[in-house]
Coordinates of C-alpha atoms in Angstrom, one line a residue:
M1 CA -16.8 -4.6 12.6
T2 CA -13.8 -6.4 11.6
I3 CA -13.5 -7.4 9.2
L4 CA -10.0 -9.4 8.6
K5 CA -8.4 -11.2 11.8
T6 CA -5.7 -13.5 12.1
T7 CA -4.4 -15.3 15.5
G8 CA -1.0 -16.6 15.9
L9 CA -0.8 -17.4 11.8
T10 CA 2.5 -19.3 11.1
K11 CA 3.8 -20.9 7.9
S12 CA 6.6 -23.4 8.5
Y13 CA 8.8 -25.5 6.2
Q14 CA 11.2 -28.0 7.3
D15 CA 14.4 -25.6 7.5
S16 CA 12.0 -22.2 7.5
I17 CA 9.8 -20.3 9.3
A18 CA 8.4 -18.2 6.7
V19 CA 5.0 -16.6 8.9
D20 CA 6.1 -16.2 12.3
H21 CA 3.3 -15.8 14.7
I22 CA 1.3 -12.6 12.8
D23 CA -2.0 -11.1 14.5
L24 CA -3.6 -8.8 11.9
D25 CA -7.5 -7.2 12.9
I26 CA -8.6 -5.6 10.0
K27 CA -11.3 -3.1 9.9
A28 CA -14.2 -3.1 7.6
G29 CA -14.5 0.0 5.0
T30 CA -10.6 1.0 5.3
L31 CA -7.2 0.8 3.1
V32 CA -4.6 -1.2 4.5
A33 CA -1.5 -1.2 3.6
F34 CA 1.0 -4.5 4.1
L35 CA 4.7 -3.4 4.0
G36 CA 7.4 -5.8 3.6
P37 CA 11.0 -5.4 2.3
N38 CA 11.7 -9.1 -0.7
G39 CA 11.0 -12.1 1.3
A40 CA 9.7 -10.4 4.9
G41 CA 7.0 -12.9 4.1
K42 CA 4.3 -10.9 2.8
S43 CA 3.2 -13.2 0.0
T44 CA 2.9 -16.5 2.0
T45 CA 0.9 -14.5 4.1
I46 CA -1.6 -13.3 1.6
K47 CA -1.4 -16.4 -0.5
M48 CA -2.9 -17.7 3.1
L49 CA -5.1 -15.3 3.4
T50 CA -6.4 -15.7 0.2
T51 CA -6.8 -19.8 1.2
V52 CA -4.6 -20.5 -2.2
L53 CA -1.8 -21.7 1.5
E54 CA -2.4 -24.3 4.2
P55 CA -1.2 -21.8 7.1
S56 CA 0.9 -24.9 9.5
S57 CA -1.0 -23.6 12.3
G58 CA -2.8 -19.9 13.7
T59 CA -6.8 -19.3 12.7
I60 CA -7.6 -17.0 9.6
T61 CA -11.3 -15.4 10.0
I62 CA -13.4 -13.5 7.2
N63 CA -16.3 -11.9 7.2
N64 CA -17.0 -13.8 10.4
T65 CA -16.0 -17.2 9.2
S66 CA -13.7 -19.2 8.8
D67 CA -14.7 -21.4 6.4
K68 CA -13.2 -21.5 3.7
H69 CA -15.6 -21.5 1.0
R70 CA -17.4 -18.7 2.4
M71 CA -14.0 -17.0 2.9
R72 CA -13.2 -16.8 -1.3
E73 CA -17.2 -15.7 -1.1
S74 CA -16.1 -12.8 0.7
I75 CA -13.0 -11.8 -0.7
G76 CA -11.3 -10.3 -4.2
I77 CA -8.4 -10.5 -5.6
V78 CA -6.4 -8.0 -8.4
F79 CA -2.8 -10.7 -8.9
Q80 CA 0.4 -8.0 -10.2
E81 CA -0.2 -10.4 -13.1
S82 CA -3.0 -10.4 -14.7
V83 CA -4.4 -14.2 -15.4
L84 CA -7.0 -12.7 -18.3
D85 CA -6.8 -13.8 -21.9
N86 CA -4.9 -11.8 -24.4
E87 CA -6.9 -12.8 -27.1
L88 CA -10.7 -12.6 -25.8
T89 CA -12.2 -8.9 -25.5
V90 CA -12.1 -7.0 -22.1
R91 CA -16.0 -8.0 -22.7
E92 CA -15.7 -11.7 -23.1
N93 CA -13.6 -11.6 -20.6
L94 CA -15.6 -10.6 -17.8
D95 CA -18.2 -12.4 -19.4
S96 CA -16.6 -15.9 -18.9
R97 CA -15.8 -15.2 -15.6
A98 CA -18.9 -14.5 -14.9
Q99 CA -20.2 -17.3 -16.1
M100 CA -17.0 -19.5 -12.9
Y101 CA -20.1 -18.5 -10.1
N102 CA -23.7 -19.7 -10.1
H103 CA -24.9 -15.3 -9.6
I104 CA -23.4 -12.7 -11.5
S105 CA -25.3 -11.4 -14.0
I106 CA -25.5 -9.4 -17.4
E107 CA -25.9 -6.6 -15.4
R108 CA -23.2 -7.1 -12.3
V109 CA -20.2 -7.2 -15.8
N110 CA -22.1 -3.8 -17.6
E111 CA -21.1 -1.7 -13.7
V112 CA -18.1 -3.7 -13.5
I113 CA -17.1 -1.7 -15.9
A114 CA -18.4 1.1 -15.6
S115 CA -16.7 1.3 -12.6
V116 CA -13.8 1.4 -14.0
H117 CA -14.4 3.4 -17.4
A118 CA -13.5 0.8 -19.2
Q119 CA -16.7 1.1 -22.1
N120 CA -15.1 2.9 -24.4
F121 CA -12.2 -0.3 -24.3
S122 CA -14.6 -3.1 -24.3
Q123 CA -14.4 -5.0 -27.3
K124 CA -10.9 -4.2 -27.7
P125 CA -9.0 -7.9 -27.5
Y126 CA -7.7 -7.8 -23.4
G127 CA -4.0 -7.9 -25.3
A128 CA -4.4 -4.7 -27.6
L129 CA -4.7 -2.0 -24.2
S130 CA -2.6 -0.5 -22.5
G131 CA -1.3 -0.8 -19.2
G132 CA -3.4 1.1 -17.2
Q133 CA -6.0 -0.2 -19.1
K134 CA -5.6 -3.7 -17.8
R135 CA -4.7 -3.0 -14.4
R136 CA -8.3 -1.2 -14.8
V137 CA -9.3 -3.6 -16.2
D138 CA -7.8 -6.3 -13.8
I139 CA -10.0 -4.8 -11.2
A140 CA -12.8 -4.9 -12.5
R141 CA -12.8 -8.5 -13.0
A142 CA -11.6 -8.8 -9.1
L143 CA -14.8 -6.6 -8.2
L144 CA -17.4 -9.1 -10.4
N145 CA -18.1 -10.9 -7.2
K146 CA -19.4 -8.5 -5.2
P147 CA -16.3 -8.5 -3.1
R148 CA -16.4 -7.2 1.1
L149 CA -12.2 -7.1 1.2
L150 CA -10.6 -6.0 -2.5
F151 CA -6.4 -7.8 -1.8
L152 CA -5.0 -6.1 -4.1
D153 CA -1.3 -7.1 -4.6
E154 CA 1.6 -4.4 -6.0
P155 CA -1.6 -3.1 -8.5
T156 CA 0.7 -0.5 -10.4
T157 CA 3.9 -1.7 -10.2
G158 CA 5.3 -0.7 -14.4
L159 CA 2.2 1.6 -14.8
D160 CA 4.1 6.0 -14.7
I161 CA 3.4 8.2 -12.4
Q162 CA -0.7 9.9 -13.6
T163 CA -1.7 6.5 -14.7
R164 CA -1.2 5.4 -11.2
E165 CA -3.1 8.2 -9.7
L166 CA -5.9 7.3 -12.0
I167 CA -6.1 4.0 -10.5
W168 CA -6.1 5.1 -7.4
E169 CA -8.7 7.6 -8.3
L170 CA -10.8 5.2 -9.2
L171 CA -10.0 2.9 -6.7
T172 CA -10.6 5.3 -3.6
Q173 CA -14.4 5.3 -5.1
I174 CA -14.4 1.9 -5.7
Q175 CA -14.0 1.4 -2.3
H176 CA -17.0 4.5 -1.0
D177 CA -19.4 3.1 -3.8
E178 CA -19.0 -0.4 -2.8
K179 CA -18.3 -0.5 1.0
M180 CA -15.0 -2.2 0.8
T181 CA -12.1 -2.9 2.3
I182 CA -8.6 -3.1 0.7
F183 CA -6.4 -4.3 2.1
L184 CA -2.7 -3.7 0.1
T185 CA 0.8 -4.3 -0.5
T186 CA 3.4 -2.7 -2.8
H187 CA 6.2 -1.2 -3.5
Y188 CA 5.4 2.8 -3.7
L189 CA 5.4 3.7 0.0
E190 CA 3.5 6.7 -0.8
E191 CA 0.6 4.7 -1.5
A192 CA 1.1 3.9 1.5
E193 CA 0.4 7.1 3.3
Q194 CA -3.3 7.0 2.1
A195 CA -4.4 3.8 4.3
D196 CA -6.4 3.5 7.4
D197 CA -4.2 1.5 8.4
V198 CA -0.4 0.1 8.4
Y199 CA 1.5 -3.2 8.7
I200 CA 5.2 -3.5 8.3
I201 CA 6.3 -7.3 8.2
D202 CA 10.1 -8.2 8.7
H203 CA 11.3 -12.1 9.0
G204 CA 8.0 -13.6 9.2
R205 CA 6.5 -10.8 12.1
I206 CA 5.3 -7.9 12.4
I207 CA 7.5 -5.2 12.9
A208 CA 5.4 -2.2 13.6
N209 CA 1.1 -0.8 13.0
G210 CA -0.2 1.6 13.4
T211 CA -1.6 5.1 11.2
A212 CA 1.2 6.1 8.6
A213 CA 1.2 9.6 10.8
K214 CA 2.4 7.6 13.9
L215 CA 4.4 5.2 12.8
K216 CA 6.2 8.5 11.3
E217 CA 6.1 10.2 14.6
E218 CA 7.4 7.2 16.5
H219 CA 10.4 6.2 13.7
T220 CA 11.7 9.7 11.4
Q221 CA 13.1 13.3 11.9
N222 CA 12.1 16.2 10.0
V223 CA 14.7 18.0 8.3
L224 CA 16.2 21.3 7.2
L225 CA 18.6 21.5 5.1
I226 CA 20.4 25.3 4.9
T227 CA 22.7 27.2 2.3
S228 CA 24.8 29.6 3.8
G229 CA 27.2 32.6 3.6
D230 CA 28.2 32.1 7.1
F231 CA 27.8 28.5 8.6
E232 CA 29.7 29.3 11.4
A233 CA 27.5 31.9 12.8
I234 CA 24.1 30.1 12.5
I235 CA 26.2 26.9 14.5
N236 CA 27.4 29.2 17.1
G237 CA 23.7 29.6 17.5
L238 CA 22.3 26.5 18.4
T239 CA 20.4 25.3 20.3
K240 CA 22.0 22.6 22.4
N241 CA 18.5 19.8 21.4
I242 CA 19.4 20.9 17.7
A243 CA 21.6 18.5 15.2
Y244 CA 23.0 19.4 12.8
H245 CA 26.2 17.9 10.2
F246 CA 26.9 19.4 6.8
T247 CA 25.9 17.4 3.7
P248 CA 27.3 17.9 -0.2
K249 CA 24.1 20.4 -0.6
G250 CA 23.7 22.5 2.5
L251 CA 23.9 22.0 6.2
L252 CA 21.4 19.6 7.5
F253 CA 19.5 19.7 10.9
N254 CA 17.0 17.1 12.5
I255 CA 13.6 19.3 13.7
S256 CA 11.5 17.7 16.2
S257 CA 8.4 19.4 14.4
V258 CA 7.5 22.9 11.8
R259 CA 6.8 25.3 14.4
E260 CA 10.7 24.6 16.0
G261 CA 11.8 24.6 12.0
I262 CA 9.4 28.2 11.8
T263 CA 11.4 29.8 14.7
F264 CA 14.8 28.4 13.3
L265 CA 14.0 30.0 10.5
N266 CA 13.2 33.3 11.8
R267 CA 16.0 33.7 13.9
N268 CA 18.4 32.7 11.7
I269 CA 17.1 35.0 8.7
E270 CA 19.4 36.6 7.8
K271 CA 22.1 34.6 7.4
I272 CA 20.4 32.1 5.4
N273 CA 20.8 32.2 1.4
L274 CA 18.2 28.9 0.5
F275 CA 16.6 25.7 2.8
E276 CA 14.5 23.0 1.6
F277 CA 11.8 21.2 5.0
R278 CA 11.1 17.8 4.9
Q279 CA 9.4 16.3 7.3
G280 CA 9.6 12.4 7.7
S281 CA 8.0 9.9 5.3
M282 CA 7.0 6.5 4.8
N283 CA 10.1 5.6 2.7
D284 CA 11.6 7.5 6.0
V285 CA 9.9 5.0 8.0
F286 CA 10.6 2.0 5.9
I287 CA 14.2 1.5 6.0
K288 CA 14.8 2.5 9.2
L289 CA 12.8 -0.9 10.7
T290 CA 14.0 -2.5 7.8
G291 CA 17.5 -1.3 6.9
K292 CA 18.8 -0.3 4.1
E293 CA 19.6 -3.3 2.0
I294 CA 18.0 -4.7 -0.9
R295 CA 16.9 -8.1 -0.3

């Protein structure tokens, strides 16, 4: 079942096109990563999908409706910057947000506090919390209305590795418990590795779409780095289809598969001192498709 669909979604201004006829088809219950360099059109797209910005043309359907008010009932948003009050406690913040809806009970506030494991600091001022605790409360706020579709806009930016892993453990559990779809934007591309579907946008257009595994297979190569006391003998024994070049760390080969790498290592085991094998990553995919320059 499709939870979010766009057709020809476009946002143009007088002298530029920010989003250029993009089509999205997001299945219910999936984790979708929406990636792109700065200025690619990600933020503009998110604003249109969350009804903050009116499209110039094209259509958006969320949970089988194109009505803005009904679409909003189905979505939750975790913004890059918090929208909560630093002076209020966690519970006061969530209680005040719940009152903006007609149907949210005290029990639901208790549920979302428990879902992000915030019981121990629910009476603390939001401004006194750590970065990871604040992010958990931000997620709780977005869950108040039991959204079918949760938008996460750079949810782990600025958090340390341990906290990021904790946040993702919580999100995975929440997605399962709430039977929810997650639409993620992130610059930590390893987070996209776990996505069911990946869209990459650049210059306002979708330039790639598929699973992380499919994109890595299509746009990256595995590499094998070796150090040896006899590079010449290794090079002389190569088959023609293996490309290589020297680096400051050793001899680097492009390897088509793990099996080919194992075969190569077995054949040259007596000549190799050290080796490092690395499969293509989403970082490699991103750089291959969008370029190396910082924008």
